[in-house]
Short mmCIF file of N, CA and C in Angstrom, two decimals:
data_model
loop_
_atom_site.label_atom_id
_atom_site.label_comp_id
_atom_site.label_asym_id
_atom_site.label_seq_id
_atom_site.Cartn_x
_atom_site.Cartn_y
_atom_site.Cartn_z
N MET A 1 -45.40 75.36 27.45
CA MET A 1 -45.59 75.33 26.02
C MET A 1 -45.54 73.90 25.52
N ALA A 2 -46.46 73.57 24.64
CA ALA A 2 -46.55 72.21 24.13
C ALA A 2 -45.38 71.89 23.21
N MET A 3 -45.06 70.63 23.16
CA MET A 3 -43.99 70.13 22.31
C MET A 3 -44.40 70.28 20.84
N ALA A 4 -43.43 70.35 19.96
CA ALA A 4 -43.71 70.45 18.53
C ALA A 4 -44.45 69.20 18.06
N MET A 5 -45.35 69.38 17.09
CA MET A 5 -46.19 68.28 16.64
C MET A 5 -45.39 67.13 16.04
N TYR A 6 -44.26 67.41 15.41
CA TYR A 6 -43.49 66.30 14.85
C TYR A 6 -42.93 65.43 15.97
N LYS A 7 -42.61 66.02 17.11
CA LYS A 7 -42.14 65.24 18.26
C LYS A 7 -43.28 64.42 18.86
N ILE A 8 -44.46 65.02 18.90
CA ILE A 8 -45.65 64.31 19.40
C ILE A 8 -45.91 63.08 18.53
N ARG A 9 -45.83 63.23 17.20
CA ARG A 9 -46.05 62.10 16.29
C ARG A 9 -44.99 61.02 16.48
N ILE A 10 -43.74 61.42 16.66
CA ILE A 10 -42.67 60.44 16.87
C ILE A 10 -42.91 59.64 18.15
N ILE A 11 -43.25 60.32 19.23
CA ILE A 11 -43.50 59.64 20.50
C ILE A 11 -44.73 58.75 20.40
N ALA A 12 -45.78 59.24 19.72
CA ALA A 12 -46.99 58.43 19.56
C ALA A 12 -46.68 57.16 18.78
N ASN A 13 -45.91 57.28 17.71
CA ASN A 13 -45.56 56.09 16.93
C ASN A 13 -44.68 55.14 17.73
N ALA A 14 -43.79 55.68 18.55
CA ALA A 14 -42.96 54.84 19.41
C ALA A 14 -43.83 54.10 20.43
N CYS A 15 -44.82 54.78 20.98
CA CYS A 15 -45.73 54.15 21.93
C CYS A 15 -46.51 53.02 21.27
N ILE A 16 -46.99 53.26 20.06
CA ILE A 16 -47.73 52.24 19.33
C ILE A 16 -46.84 51.02 19.07
N THR A 17 -45.60 51.26 18.66
CA THR A 17 -44.68 50.16 18.40
C THR A 17 -44.42 49.35 19.66
N ARG A 18 -44.17 50.04 20.76
CA ARG A 18 -43.93 49.34 22.03
C ARG A 18 -45.16 48.56 22.47
N TYR A 19 -46.34 49.13 22.27
CA TYR A 19 -47.59 48.45 22.63
C TYR A 19 -47.79 47.21 21.76
N ASP A 20 -47.55 47.34 20.46
CA ASP A 20 -47.70 46.21 19.55
C ASP A 20 -46.71 45.09 19.87
N ASP A 21 -45.56 45.44 20.39
CA ASP A 21 -44.56 44.45 20.78
C ASP A 21 -44.90 43.78 22.11
N GLY A 22 -45.98 44.24 22.76
CA GLY A 22 -46.44 43.62 24.00
C GLY A 22 -45.67 44.06 25.23
N GLU A 23 -45.08 45.24 25.14
CA GLU A 23 -44.24 45.69 26.25
C GLU A 23 -45.04 45.90 27.53
N ARG A 24 -46.05 46.75 27.48
CA ARG A 24 -46.89 47.06 28.65
C ARG A 24 -48.22 47.58 28.16
N GLU A 25 -49.02 48.07 29.12
CA GLU A 25 -50.27 48.74 28.76
C GLU A 25 -49.94 50.14 28.25
N LEU A 26 -50.77 50.66 27.37
CA LEU A 26 -50.49 51.94 26.73
C LEU A 26 -50.33 53.11 27.70
N PRO A 27 -51.17 53.26 28.71
CA PRO A 27 -50.96 54.38 29.65
C PRO A 27 -49.59 54.31 30.33
N ASP A 28 -49.12 53.11 30.66
CA ASP A 28 -47.80 52.96 31.27
C ASP A 28 -46.70 53.38 30.30
N ILE A 29 -46.88 53.03 29.03
CA ILE A 29 -45.88 53.38 28.02
C ILE A 29 -45.82 54.90 27.84
N VAL A 30 -46.98 55.53 27.74
CA VAL A 30 -47.01 57.00 27.57
C VAL A 30 -46.40 57.66 28.79
N ASN A 31 -46.72 57.18 29.98
CA ASN A 31 -46.18 57.77 31.21
C ASN A 31 -44.67 57.60 31.33
N SER A 32 -44.12 56.57 30.68
CA SER A 32 -42.68 56.33 30.77
C SER A 32 -41.86 57.42 30.08
N TYR A 33 -42.50 58.23 29.24
CA TYR A 33 -41.79 59.31 28.55
C TYR A 33 -41.71 60.59 29.39
N ASN A 34 -42.34 60.58 30.57
CA ASN A 34 -42.27 61.71 31.49
C ASN A 34 -42.66 63.03 30.80
N LEU A 35 -43.81 63.02 30.15
CA LEU A 35 -44.31 64.19 29.42
C LEU A 35 -45.13 65.08 30.34
N SER A 36 -45.25 66.33 29.95
CA SER A 36 -46.17 67.21 30.66
C SER A 36 -47.59 66.73 30.38
N THR A 37 -48.53 67.21 31.16
CA THR A 37 -49.93 66.80 30.99
C THR A 37 -50.44 67.16 29.60
N ASP A 38 -50.10 68.34 29.13
CA ASP A 38 -50.54 68.77 27.79
C ASP A 38 -49.95 67.89 26.70
N ASP A 39 -48.67 67.59 26.81
CA ASP A 39 -48.00 66.77 25.81
C ASP A 39 -48.55 65.34 25.82
N ALA A 40 -48.78 64.79 27.01
CA ALA A 40 -49.34 63.44 27.11
C ALA A 40 -50.72 63.38 26.47
N THR A 41 -51.51 64.41 26.66
CA THR A 41 -52.83 64.47 26.05
C THR A 41 -52.73 64.50 24.53
N LEU A 42 -51.77 65.27 24.02
CA LEU A 42 -51.57 65.32 22.57
C LEU A 42 -51.09 63.98 22.02
N VAL A 43 -50.21 63.30 22.75
CA VAL A 43 -49.73 61.99 22.32
C VAL A 43 -50.89 61.00 22.29
N LYS A 44 -51.71 61.00 23.32
CA LYS A 44 -52.85 60.08 23.36
C LYS A 44 -53.83 60.38 22.23
N ALA A 45 -54.03 61.64 21.92
CA ALA A 45 -54.92 62.01 20.81
C ALA A 45 -54.34 61.55 19.47
N GLU A 46 -53.04 61.67 19.32
CA GLU A 46 -52.38 61.21 18.09
C GLU A 46 -52.49 59.70 17.96
N ILE A 47 -52.33 58.99 19.06
CA ILE A 47 -52.48 57.53 19.05
C ILE A 47 -53.90 57.15 18.66
N ALA A 48 -54.87 57.84 19.24
CA ALA A 48 -56.28 57.55 18.94
C ALA A 48 -56.60 57.84 17.47
N THR A 49 -55.96 58.84 16.90
CA THR A 49 -56.18 59.17 15.49
C THR A 49 -55.57 58.11 14.58
N ASN A 50 -54.36 57.68 14.90
CA ASN A 50 -53.66 56.70 14.06
C ASN A 50 -54.17 55.28 14.24
N ARG A 51 -54.53 54.93 15.46
CA ARG A 51 -54.95 53.56 15.77
C ARG A 51 -56.21 53.58 16.64
N PRO A 52 -57.36 53.84 16.03
CA PRO A 52 -58.60 53.88 16.82
C PRO A 52 -58.96 52.55 17.47
N ASP A 53 -58.31 51.47 17.04
CA ASP A 53 -58.58 50.15 17.63
C ASP A 53 -57.94 49.98 19.00
N ILE A 54 -57.01 50.85 19.35
CA ILE A 54 -56.33 50.78 20.66
C ILE A 54 -57.10 51.65 21.65
N THR A 55 -57.45 51.05 22.78
CA THR A 55 -58.13 51.79 23.84
C THR A 55 -57.09 52.38 24.77
N ILE A 56 -57.21 53.68 25.00
CA ILE A 56 -56.23 54.35 25.86
C ILE A 56 -56.81 54.50 27.26
#
Protein backbone atom coordinates (compact mmCIF):
# COMPACT_ATOMS: atom_id res chain seq x y z
CA MET A 1 0.00 0.00 0.00
CA ALA A 2 1.29 3.42 -0.95
CA MET A 3 2.30 5.95 1.64
CA ALA A 4 -0.09 8.80 2.46
CA MET A 5 0.22 11.75 0.07
CA TYR A 6 1.18 14.19 2.82
CA LYS A 7 4.19 11.98 3.60
CA ILE A 8 5.07 11.82 -0.10
CA ARG A 9 5.01 15.64 -0.26
CA ILE A 10 7.18 15.95 2.86
CA ILE A 11 9.79 13.53 1.48
CA ALA A 12 9.70 15.21 -1.94
CA ASN A 13 10.30 18.62 -0.37
CA ALA A 14 13.11 17.20 1.75
CA CYS A 15 14.70 15.73 -1.38
CA ILE A 16 14.45 19.08 -3.17
CA THR A 17 16.04 20.86 -0.20
CA ARG A 18 18.90 18.36 -0.02
CA TYR A 19 19.42 18.62 -3.79
CA ASP A 20 19.45 22.43 -3.68
CA ASP A 21 22.03 22.28 -0.89
CA GLY A 22 24.27 20.28 -3.25
CA GLU A 23 24.22 17.11 -1.21
CA ARG A 24 24.10 14.53 -4.03
CA GLU A 25 22.31 13.66 -7.24
CA LEU A 26 18.53 13.44 -6.91
CA PRO A 27 18.18 9.67 -7.56
CA ASP A 28 20.71 9.01 -4.78
CA ILE A 29 18.79 11.27 -2.42
CA VAL A 30 15.46 9.58 -3.16
CA ASN A 31 17.04 6.14 -2.76
CA SER A 32 18.47 7.13 0.62
CA TYR A 33 14.93 7.12 2.06
CA ASN A 34 14.60 3.37 1.39
CA LEU A 35 11.12 3.71 -0.14
CA SER A 36 9.12 1.04 -1.88
CA THR A 37 9.09 1.25 -5.68
CA ASP A 38 5.58 2.71 -5.68
CA ASP A 39 6.43 5.34 -3.08
CA ALA A 40 9.66 6.32 -4.85
CA THR A 41 7.70 6.77 -8.07
CA LEU A 42 5.21 9.01 -6.28
CA VAL A 43 8.02 11.06 -4.72
CA LYS A 44 9.69 11.53 -8.10
CA ALA A 45 6.37 12.58 -9.63
CA GLU A 46 5.83 15.09 -6.83
CA ILE A 47 9.33 16.48 -7.36
CA ALA A 48 8.69 16.79 -11.10
CA THR A 49 5.42 18.61 -10.40
CA ASN A 50 6.96 21.07 -7.94
CA ARG A 51 10.28 21.61 -9.71
CA PRO A 52 10.09 20.78 -13.42
CA ASP A 53 13.56 22.32 -13.83
CA ILE A 54 15.12 19.37 -11.96
CA THR A 55 15.87 16.32 -14.08
CA ILE A 56 15.24 13.07 -12.26
